Structures are given as C-alpha cells and as structure tokens.
Amino acid sequence: MDSSQITTGPIGVFDSGYGGLTILSELRKRLPEYGYMYIGDNARAPYGTRSFDVVYKFTLQAVNYLFEAGCPLVVLACNTASAKALRSIQQRDLPRMADPTKRVLGVIRPTVEALDRLSVSGSVGVFGTQGTVASRSYELEAAKLHPDFRIYTEACPMWVPLIENGESGDPGADYFVEKYVRALLAPHPDIDTIILGCTHYPLLYPKIRAAVPERVKVVRQGTLVAESLADYLLRHPEMDVRLSKDGQCEYLTTEHPDKFGEMAGMFLNETITARNVSLT
Ligand code: DGL
C-alpha cells in the first residue's frame, strides 16, 4: 500500500483535566506539523486521590474514545494515569483490540530516562499526586534505568484542586506550595533536582520556583516528553505515516465546553473552542 492510501489520524492526548495542556503545548512546539486531539476529563478530576481501579477504568474509557475517533497513538499526559493504567492498557487491553497496532505512551518513563542529564548529586525529588506517589512508579523506573539514584517523593494533594479551580495565582496558594516544598527538602538537603511529576504542576511553576532554593533545578516534563515522542516517531516510521499532519488541534472535555475554553485559553494564551464528550 502506498502512503497516500493510509488513513491518518491525530495524536490523542489525555489528562484528567487541564494539566495535560502543559504537555500538549510542548508537543505542539516540538512537533507542530502533527494533528492533535486533547481530552480533559474535567468532570471527574482530580484523579490523584482515586483508587487504582477507578483511574484505570476512566483512562481506558478515554483511550477507547480517542482510538474510536481515529487516533492511532495516544499520549497519557497524566502521571497518575501513566502510573496506574498504562501498563495494564499496554499489556492487557491493546493486544485484544480490533486494531492491536495502536499505541499508548506515558510520561513517567521519558522523564526518568532524562534524570542522569539533570541531576549531579543523584538525589532527585518528585512532587506528584497521592496516586503517583503511592504507586512508587518513579522509584521503580529509576531502579531500572539509574539504580544508583535516590528518589524522594512528596504528595501534594492540594495543588491540583487549586489549579482546576483557577486559583493557582492567588496569594492563598503560597501556603500550600511552601508546605510541600519544605516537607520534601528539609529531610533531604542533598536533592539538586525536583521533577514536577504531575502535569498540572507547571501551572503553579512561578510559585514553586520562588519557594525552592536557586541551587535546585525545578523540571517541567513537557519538553522531555516532546523530545521522547519525536525520537519515538523517528524510530517508528510505520506509526508516523499513520499520523495526520495538518497542524490542527481539537479540544474535548467532559465538563462544560465554555468553562474549558476559558480556562484552557488562559493557560495556553490563545482562544480555545472546546466540545463536550461523555466517556463511558
Ligand atoms: N495531571 C495529572 C497528573 O499528572 C493528574 C492530576 C489529578 O487529576 O489529580 O498526575
């Protein structure tokens, strides 16, 4: 079959809410020619405090929706979903699907792969949701890729609600930023790199950066995930030919589309029109 006969579709990008936009914007900077379809499950966010089974079920619903909408490849732009659902979807669900050549990628592996380029001391802090921290996914991936590294995690359950409610810029948010920064750094002064291991957290970056001592790097995952996807597509030309290259992006939300458009527009600094979907 010559490539003009192949049906193409956008790259699906999924998050519990607005956080995945921080990954999407870096994907669009690094790979602007591709088409994208973003789903924020805002009506059911946050995921970070939900059980393994619930996060898995919601994530699989979103992946199925994106596959049925024509996406050959889905990026879980959510650490909680990557920690709790990615492996089951890749190993159990994908092989049983009508088209088992579709693919789902996450954000934790590409982040951990980069650790040796980021940290000199080998002591790395990770801020994440309760779900991501409890899964120990960062520690487990690091043990495979950089066994001499020490990973210290801190759950920040108040940060996602502040962001989803549009209150990340308010002075009241400072208290919760300083609280979790202190809890991570006070017992581990050798940490020289902190990963924002939840895709929502870059939306609090100015406050986090201000609360962390200057000698400590504060790393957002977007560019690492974008670089890793660019590399994946080079290594997988059979996937690359199946992706649309129209530079378009469609936004879907399980919440009210006007509310999503307004908030997403603020985060991305552009006018966003969204449409509502229900995931079942
Ligand atoms: N943005 C997500 C993450 O990266 C999930 C946040 C949430 O819904 O609790 O973990």
Tab-separated table of N, CA and C and ligand atoms in Angstrom, residues 15-20 44-49 77-81 107 128-130 132 160-161 164 197-201 221, ligand 1:
chain	number	residue	atom	x	y	z
A	15	ASP	N	-5.666	13.783	29.665
A	15	ASP	CA	-5.377	14.080	31.074
A	15	ASP	C	-6.702	14.148	31.839
A	16	SER	N	-6.602	14.082	33.160
A	16	SER	CA	-7.804	14.218	33.987
A	16	SER	C	-8.436	15.603	33.842
A	17	GLY	N	-7.655	16.588	33.402
A	17	GLY	CA	-8.212	17.947	33.335
A	17	GLY	C	-7.346	18.861	32.489
A	18	TYR	N	-6.904	19.973	33.106
A	18	TYR	CA	-6.135	20.972	32.364
A	18	TYR	C	-4.639	20.663	32.310
A	19	GLY	N	-4.160	19.803	33.221
A	19	GLY	CA	-2.718	19.590	33.346
A	19	GLY	C	-2.053	19.127	32.060
A	20	GLY	N	-2.730	18.265	31.309
A	20	GLY	CA	-2.137	17.740	30.073
A	20	GLY	C	-1.851	18.817	29.048
A	44	ARG	N	-14.471	14.672	36.080
A	44	ARG	CA	-14.123	13.648	37.071
A	44	ARG	C	-12.756	13.895	37.711
A	45	ALA	N	-12.127	15.056	37.407
A	45	ALA	CA	-10.849	15.400	38.046
A	45	ALA	C	-11.139	15.846	39.484
A	46	PRO	N	-10.197	15.668	40.402
A	46	PRO	CA	-8.878	15.082	40.214
A	46	PRO	C	-8.881	13.546	40.262
A	47	TYR	N	-7.888	12.980	39.585
A	47	TYR	CA	-7.674	11.534	39.604
A	47	TYR	C	-6.737	11.122	40.751
A	48	GLY	N	-5.947	12.097	41.209
A	48	GLY	CA	-4.830	11.778	42.112
A	48	GLY	C	-5.206	11.091	43.402
A	49	THR	N	-6.458	11.271	43.842
A	49	THR	CA	-6.874	10.662	45.106
A	49	THR	C	-7.752	9.425	44.851
A	77	ALA	N	-1.045	12.136	29.034
A	77	ALA	CA	-0.319	13.318	29.516
A	77	ALA	C	-0.650	13.545	30.983
A	78	CYS	N	-0.581	12.474	31.747
A	78	CYS	CA	-1.018	12.462	33.139
A	78	CYS	C	-0.172	11.419	33.872
A	79	ASN	N	0.506	11.847	34.914
A	79	ASN	CA	1.353	10.907	35.664
A	79	ASN	C	0.524	9.863	36.385
A	80	THR	N	-0.619	10.297	36.933
A	80	THR	CA	-1.450	9.376	37.704
A	80	THR	C	-1.955	8.256	36.793
A	81	ALA	N	-2.416	8.612	35.604
A	81	ALA	CA	-2.885	7.596	34.648
A	81	ALA	C	-1.703	6.761	34.144
A	107	VAL	N	4.115	9.388	30.482
A	107	VAL	CA	5.045	10.500	30.741
A	107	VAL	C	6.127	10.170	31.776
A	128	GLY	N	4.249	14.812	43.274
A	128	GLY	CA	3.235	14.116	42.487
A	128	GLY	C	1.924	14.048	43.245
A	129	THR	N	0.945	13.431	42.611
A	129	THR	CA	-0.337	13.230	43.294
A	129	THR	C	-0.170	12.071	44.286
A	130	GLN	N	-1.159	11.914	45.152
A	130	GLN	CA	-1.098	10.788	46.100
A	130	GLN	C	-1.011	9.465	45.350
A	132	THR	N	0.226	8.826	42.286
A	132	THR	CA	1.541	8.622	41.673
A	132	THR	C	2.570	8.248	42.743
A	160	VAL	N	-3.599	20.213	42.711
A	160	VAL	CA	-4.498	20.052	41.551
A	160	VAL	C	-5.834	20.769	41.767
A	161	PRO	N	-6.475	20.632	42.952
A	161	PRO	CA	-7.719	21.393	43.143
A	161	PRO	C	-7.531	22.898	42.964
A	164	GLU	N	-7.320	23.308	39.081
A	164	GLU	CA	-8.595	23.036	38.387
A	164	GLU	C	-9.624	24.127	38.690
A	197	GLY	N	6.208	16.038	38.925
A	197	GLY	CA	5.699	14.753	38.436
A	197	GLY	C	4.189	14.681	38.395
A	198	CYS	N	3.576	15.780	38.056
A	198	CYS	CA	2.135	15.849	37.792
A	198	CYS	C	2.011	16.938	36.741
A	199	THR	N	1.289	16.655	35.670
A	199	THR	CA	1.283	17.594	34.541
A	199	THR	C	0.539	18.891	34.860
A	200	HIS	N	-0.214	18.894	35.951
A	200	HIS	CA	-0.845	20.146	36.379
A	200	HIS	C	0.179	21.120	36.985
A	201	TYR	N	1.206	20.604	37.638
A	201	TYR	CA	2.045	21.457	38.487
A	201	TYR	C	2.785	22.587	37.757
A	221	GLN	N	7.952	18.517	32.806
A	221	GLN	CA	8.132	17.339	31.951
A	221	GLN	C	7.902	17.593	30.461
B	1	DGL	N1	-2.351	15.803	35.774
B	1	DGL	C1	-2.393	14.562	36.414
B	1	DGL	C2	-1.042	14.001	36.750
B	1	DGL	O1	-0.127	14.259	36.022
B	1	DGL	C3	-3.493	14.226	37.362
B	1	DGL	C4	-3.876	15.189	38.406
B	1	DGL	C5	-5.152	14.773	39.093
B	1	DGL	O2	-6.171	14.660	38.399
B	1	DGL	O3	-5.107	14.551	40.307
B	1	DGL	O4	-0.877	13.264	37.688
